[in-house]
XYZ file of C-alpha atoms in Angstrom:
393
model
C -4.389 11.550 40.528
C -4.673 13.464 37.286
C -3.518 11.636 34.189
C -2.092 13.145 31.042
C -2.939 11.238 27.863
C -0.974 11.786 24.673
C -2.071 10.354 21.333
C 0.615 10.143 18.666
C -0.658 7.375 16.363
C -2.815 8.600 13.495
C -2.984 12.135 14.883
C -1.613 14.157 17.781
C -3.464 15.338 20.863
C -2.892 15.916 24.573
C -5.728 15.563 27.052
C -6.319 15.792 30.778
C -9.785 14.987 32.044
C -12.281 16.589 29.676
C -9.841 19.097 28.197
C -7.944 18.341 25.001
C -5.368 20.087 22.862
C -5.259 19.056 19.216
C -3.405 20.238 16.147
C -6.626 21.799 14.872
C -6.593 24.363 17.687
C -2.859 24.985 17.718
C -1.777 28.600 17.921
C 1.426 28.123 16.005
C 2.628 25.430 13.654
C 6.201 25.963 14.808
C 5.247 25.666 18.467
C 3.305 22.479 17.812
C 6.178 20.923 15.889
C 8.579 21.818 18.697
C 6.265 20.236 21.272
C 5.978 17.036 19.235
C 9.756 16.842 18.975
C 10.286 17.320 22.716
C 7.666 14.678 23.540
C 9.340 12.301 21.096
C 12.589 12.899 22.992
C 10.781 12.486 26.330
C 12.909 11.773 29.360
C 15.958 13.391 27.792
C 17.296 16.906 28.045
C 17.441 18.513 24.611
C 19.908 21.343 24.256
C 18.882 24.736 22.938
C 21.644 24.413 20.367
C 20.064 21.241 18.974
C 16.605 22.835 18.807
C 17.948 25.958 17.120
C 19.841 23.871 14.588
C 16.700 21.867 13.764
C 14.007 24.538 13.739
C 15.410 28.075 13.858
C 18.645 28.007 11.912
C 17.332 30.548 9.387
C 15.968 32.951 12.021
C 17.624 36.341 12.520
C 17.507 35.818 16.281
C 17.235 32.039 16.804
C 17.591 32.077 20.597
C 14.736 34.559 20.919
C 12.586 32.600 18.439
C 13.082 29.406 20.449
C 12.199 31.118 23.720
C 9.050 32.593 22.171
C 7.861 29.167 20.993
C 8.599 27.582 24.388
C 6.440 30.237 26.054
C 3.616 29.590 23.572
C 3.772 25.861 24.264
C 3.612 26.418 28.006
C 0.632 28.743 27.624
C -1.194 26.044 25.637
C -0.370 23.414 28.246
C -1.605 25.668 31.049
C -5.148 25.403 29.627
C -5.261 21.662 30.322
C -5.326 22.206 34.081
C -3.237 19.101 34.671
C -0.012 20.820 35.670
C 1.522 24.123 34.730
C 3.280 24.459 31.404
C 6.562 25.061 33.202
C 6.142 21.819 35.155
C 5.396 19.810 32.026
C 8.089 21.379 29.870
C 10.997 21.901 32.214
C 13.912 24.287 31.690
C 17.308 22.679 32.137
C 20.807 24.124 32.065
C 21.193 24.903 28.398
C 18.024 23.181 27.212
C 14.553 21.759 27.858
C 12.973 18.449 28.795
C 9.478 17.001 28.586
C 9.175 15.712 32.158
C 5.565 15.824 33.421
C 5.162 15.501 37.207
C 1.882 13.606 36.725
C 1.120 10.169 35.303
C 1.606 10.448 31.533
C 0.277 7.767 29.185
C 1.459 7.794 25.577
C -0.297 5.507 23.098
C 2.911 4.745 21.171
C 4.546 3.423 24.358
C 1.565 1.195 25.093
C 1.484 -0.048 21.507
C 5.186 -0.893 21.586
C 4.799 -2.676 24.926
C 1.936 -4.852 23.624
C 3.916 -5.792 20.507
C 6.919 -6.852 22.579
C 4.685 -8.733 25.009
C 2.985 -10.657 22.203
C 6.335 -11.554 20.634
C 7.431 -13.240 23.864
C 4.256 -15.319 24.378
C 5.381 -18.358 22.368
C 3.693 -20.921 24.634
C 0.345 -19.132 24.886
C -1.094 -18.772 21.384
C -4.508 -17.606 22.588
C -2.988 -14.927 24.795
C -0.562 -13.969 22.062
C -3.380 -13.455 19.579
C -5.514 -11.355 21.913
C -2.498 -9.234 22.879
C -1.452 -8.545 19.305
C -5.047 -7.721 18.347
C -5.104 -5.122 21.132
C -1.906 -3.631 19.740
C -3.313 -3.468 16.211
C -6.493 -1.835 17.502
C -4.388 0.953 19.020
C -2.566 1.704 15.782
C -4.965 4.075 14.024
C -2.253 5.525 11.798
C 1.436 6.312 11.591
C 3.317 8.140 14.335
C 2.941 11.935 14.136
C 1.644 11.952 10.544
C 1.902 15.753 10.288
C 5.686 15.388 10.628
C 6.029 12.670 7.979
C 8.294 14.760 5.773
C 10.655 15.864 8.532
C 14.082 14.216 8.640
C 14.063 13.907 12.426
C 10.708 12.104 12.418
C 11.257 9.623 9.579
C 13.242 6.981 11.565
C 10.725 7.047 14.429
C 7.730 6.862 12.103
C 9.396 3.951 10.306
C 10.071 2.168 13.607
C 6.441 2.185 14.747
C 5.183 1.444 11.238
C 7.424 -1.633 11.070
C 6.144 -2.784 14.471
C 2.593 -2.470 13.142
C 3.274 -4.438 9.959
C 4.938 -7.219 11.950
C 1.960 -7.237 14.305
C -0.396 -7.639 11.339
C 1.700 -10.521 9.978
C 1.563 -12.242 13.363
C -2.191 -11.709 13.692
C -2.806 -13.022 10.163
C -0.893 -16.230 10.863
C -2.657 -16.828 14.187
C -6.134 -16.008 12.871
C -5.595 -18.278 9.870
C -4.584 -21.145 12.167
C -7.817 -20.685 14.101
C -9.899 -20.190 10.926
C -11.158 -16.845 12.207
C -11.372 -15.609 8.638
C -13.819 -12.767 9.190
C -11.479 -11.154 11.712
C -8.518 -11.803 9.423
C -10.263 -9.995 6.567
C -11.097 -7.042 8.823
C -7.503 -6.780 10.065
C -6.127 -6.830 6.512
C -8.660 -4.267 5.298
C -7.566 -1.905 8.072
C -3.896 -2.585 7.410
C -3.992 -1.857 3.665
C -5.464 1.564 4.399
C -2.425 2.348 6.547
C 0.060 0.647 4.211
C -1.451 0.108 0.743
C 1.851 -1.088 -0.713
C 2.607 -4.080 1.504
C 2.227 -7.041 -0.837
C 2.094 -9.685 1.896
C -0.997 -8.106 3.476
C -2.768 -8.017 0.100
C -1.900 -11.700 -0.349
C -3.304 -12.563 3.091
C -6.509 -10.662 2.338
C -7.049 -12.383 -1.008
C -6.395 -15.825 0.484
C -8.811 -15.119 3.350
C -11.548 -13.920 0.993
C -11.159 -16.973 -1.228
C -11.002 -19.447 1.657
C -14.106 -17.936 3.263
C -16.052 -18.517 0.050
C -15.971 -14.926 -1.231
C -14.203 -15.955 -4.428
C -15.709 -13.205 -6.545
C -14.567 -10.576 -4.039
C -11.126 -12.207 -3.930
C -10.896 -11.979 -7.720
C -12.021 -8.350 -7.791
C -9.593 -7.397 -5.074
C -6.779 -9.205 -6.873
C -7.440 -7.171 -10.022
C -7.570 -3.953 -7.989
C -4.248 -4.740 -6.303
C -2.543 -5.628 -9.598
C -3.665 -2.314 -11.073
C -2.395 -0.464 -8.011
C 1.057 -2.040 -8.242
C 1.365 -1.125 -11.908
C -0.222 2.321 -11.914
C 0.562 3.727 -8.470
C 3.765 2.006 -7.434
C 5.199 1.454 -10.877
C 6.517 -2.016 -10.039
C 5.902 -5.546 -11.220
C 4.140 -7.724 -8.625
C 6.096 -10.717 -7.348
C 5.684 -14.239 -8.724
C 3.878 -15.211 -5.520
C 1.341 -12.465 -6.056
C 0.832 -13.293 -9.719
C -0.001 -16.933 -8.908
C -2.839 -15.845 -6.614
C -5.228 -15.820 -9.569
C -4.633 -19.541 -9.999
C -5.208 -20.077 -6.280
C -8.573 -18.293 -6.320
C -9.674 -20.317 -9.341
C -8.599 -23.494 -7.521
C -10.628 -22.457 -4.476
C -13.682 -21.956 -6.656
C -13.230 -25.398 -8.195
C -12.936 -27.065 -4.785
C -15.970 -25.326 -3.282
C -19.570 -26.416 -3.756
C -21.358 -23.412 -5.241
C -24.586 -22.955 -7.156
C -24.657 -22.291 -10.896
C -25.679 -18.635 -10.505
C -22.555 -17.970 -8.434
C -20.372 -19.623 -11.070
C -21.970 -17.655 -13.925
C -21.648 -14.395 -11.990
C -17.959 -15.118 -11.432
C -17.276 -16.050 -15.065
C -19.191 -13.078 -16.451
C -17.671 -10.500 -14.100
C -16.112 -7.503 -15.823
C -16.218 -9.047 -19.300
C -16.949 -7.153 -22.513
C -18.090 -8.643 -25.805
C -16.221 -6.187 -28.046
C -12.578 -6.749 -28.956
C -10.022 -9.196 -27.644
C -10.252 -10.684 -24.164
C -7.893 -9.093 -21.634
C -7.016 -11.167 -18.581
C -4.341 -11.470 -15.921
C -1.072 -13.090 -16.928
C -1.541 -16.158 -14.749
C -4.898 -16.857 -16.408
C -3.252 -16.175 -19.777
C -0.831 -19.041 -19.072
C -3.752 -21.443 -18.594
C -5.290 -20.411 -21.917
C -1.900 -20.721 -23.597
C -1.505 -24.323 -22.412
C -5.003 -25.254 -23.589
C -4.578 -23.596 -26.989
C -1.124 -25.123 -27.443
C -2.459 -28.646 -26.940
C -5.482 -28.022 -29.139
C -3.390 -26.551 -31.962
C -1.168 -29.644 -32.060
C -4.260 -31.796 -32.340
C -5.963 -29.831 -35.144
C -2.898 -28.382 -36.904
C -3.530 -24.690 -36.226
C -0.805 -22.059 -36.082
C -0.581 -20.068 -32.852
C 1.710 -17.116 -32.305
C 2.895 -15.291 -29.223
C 3.803 -11.625 -29.447
C 5.225 -9.317 -26.797
C 4.718 -5.580 -27.268
C 7.166 -3.368 -25.389
C 6.627 0.311 -24.694
C 9.790 2.292 -23.982
C 10.914 5.855 -23.567
C 11.469 8.188 -26.494
C 14.785 9.960 -25.931
C 13.163 13.236 -26.966
C 10.310 12.868 -24.446
C 11.327 11.287 -21.108
C 8.643 9.223 -19.380
C 7.674 9.534 -15.742
C 5.515 6.885 -14.082
C 2.255 8.752 -14.655
C 2.918 9.218 -18.371
C 4.043 5.617 -18.760
C 0.881 4.299 -17.097
C -1.293 6.489 -19.309
C 0.547 5.312 -22.422
C 0.116 1.675 -21.346
C -3.624 2.205 -20.873
C -3.864 3.654 -24.373
C -1.823 0.793 -25.792
C -4.052 -1.730 -24.022
C -7.128 -0.225 -25.670
C -5.459 -0.367 -29.083
C -4.550 -4.026 -28.583
C -8.057 -4.885 -27.433
C -9.908 -3.214 -30.297
C -7.444 -4.221 -33.022
C -7.891 -7.947 -32.384
C -10.748 -10.404 -32.750
C -13.044 -11.507 -29.937
C -11.333 -14.902 -29.962
C -7.873 -13.424 -29.301
C -6.469 -12.976 -25.823
C -3.883 -10.689 -24.247
C -2.524 -9.767 -20.827
C -0.269 -7.253 -19.188
C 3.091 -8.922 -18.802
C 5.014 -6.225 -16.936
C 5.111 -2.522 -16.234
C 5.853 -1.807 -19.899
C 4.735 -4.915 -21.824
C 1.672 -6.753 -23.124
C 1.651 -10.356 -24.289
C -0.716 -11.428 -27.092
C -1.922 -14.882 -28.178
C -2.855 -14.978 -31.885
C -4.436 -17.753 -33.925
C -3.698 -17.035 -37.599
C -2.746 -18.953 -40.731
C 0.829 -17.684 -41.064
C 3.505 -15.564 -39.451
C 3.008 -12.969 -42.193
C -0.620 -12.563 -41.159
C 0.370 -12.347 -37.497
C 2.955 -9.716 -38.389
C 0.283 -7.695 -40.203
C -1.937 -7.839 -37.109
C 0.823 -6.556 -34.836
C 1.763 -3.809 -37.292
C -1.902 -2.766 -37.354
C -1.861 -2.370 -33.560
C 1.163 -0.084 -33.677
C -0.306 1.988 -36.521
C -3.574 2.361 -34.641
C -1.718 3.576 -31.563
C 0.125 6.210 -33.608
C -3.102 7.301 -35.292
C -5.133 7.515 -32.070
C -2.377 9.064 -29.948
C -0.247 11.378 -32.112
C 0.944 13.387 -29.090
C 2.037 10.374 -27.055
C 5.756 10.145 -27.750
C 6.909 6.617 -26.947
C 8.772 3.843 -28.739
C 6.834 0.640 -29.506
C 8.422 -2.652 -30.524
C 7.159 -6.204 -30.745
C 8.563 -9.711 -30.999
C 6.646 -12.498 -32.700
C 7.083 -16.256 -32.543
C 5.223 -19.408 -33.537
C 4.817 -21.405 -30.317
C 5.646 -24.688 -32.088
C 8.884 -23.526 -33.744
C-alpha cells in the first residue's frame, strides 16, 4: 500500500515513494500556506468562511481566490501519484478537509506519541531513555517554521516546542544518571541551536562539559552564554546560572590534571593591558580574598558600581544599550591599573574593586572613567552614575 509521508518539523514536505513536494518547488506561497493550515487541522472539516477570514479577507473576490488556491493545491498533489488531489483534499458541504484515503504518516504525530510514551514509562528507565532519544532525534526544528509569524500557527508551534524542551530535560536527567556524558553534551548542543535562550539547557551543557573533564570548554561556553543573555536577550542570568563559574572552578580543583592544562585554563582569554575583567561570581572570590588581606595589612579597598541609564533625550533600545555597555567596559578596563578588577554586574552595571589610599583618590579614578567615556564617545547619549564605598566602613 502506498504511504504518504509528511514532514512538518524543521521544514515542510510531502512525499510518496520517490516523489516529494517541498516549499522550494511550491507554485504559490498562498497555496502552500493554505495546505499547511488544512494539514494542521487534519481530520476536521474547515469551513470556507473560516479560510476566507484567515487568508482572503482583503481579496476583491475571496470565494474565487479560495477556490483557485484549492485547485492549485490539488494539482500539486496530483504529481505525487499517491492519490488524486481531490481524494487527498476533500470537498465538504461548505468547506474542505485533509482526509487522505491512503496511510498518512506525519512526523509531528510520531514525535508527540513518543514523548507521551516516554512520560508513562516510569518503571523502565532504560526504555524511557531510548524512547525519548528517538523523539529528540525526530525533532529537527520547530513545527512549520515558515509560518512562525502567523497567529494561527503560534500556539501549535509552541505546543511542539514545549514537548521538545521537556523531552530534552528528561533525556538530560536520565543521561546524567547513567554518566553518558558524551551523549548528554551532543543532545544539549543540538537543543541550544533550536532554542538558544533556554537557560536550563545551557546549565546542563556546562555541567556535562565540566564533569567530563572539559573544564576549559565549559568555561568558554559559560562566557559565551553570559554574553548572549546580556547582548541578545537583554536579561540578567539567574543566580543559578551565575554560580556555574564557581562550579566549573570546583570541578577543576577536584580533578587530577597536568600543569599544562592548568596553565592553559588560567591564561585563557587574558590580556596584560588594563584592569582584569572577569565574571561576577569570580569577582566575589577575589573580593573575599582582598577583603581578608586588607584587614591584615591595613590597606583601603573600595567598591564602586557604575550604572548606565537612558538619556531622556535619546531613548535606548537593547542594541544601543549593549553597544554603550561595551564602550563603557573598555573605558573601565583601560582607565584602571593592571592590579584592579571589575565585572559586569547586570544588564546596565559594572562593579569595580579598587585598592587606593583614600576615598578621594578612588573618587578621582571613577571620575576619570566617566570623563574618558564622554571623550571617547561624544555621540553616545547616556547617563552615567557611580556609587563608591569603602568595604570596611
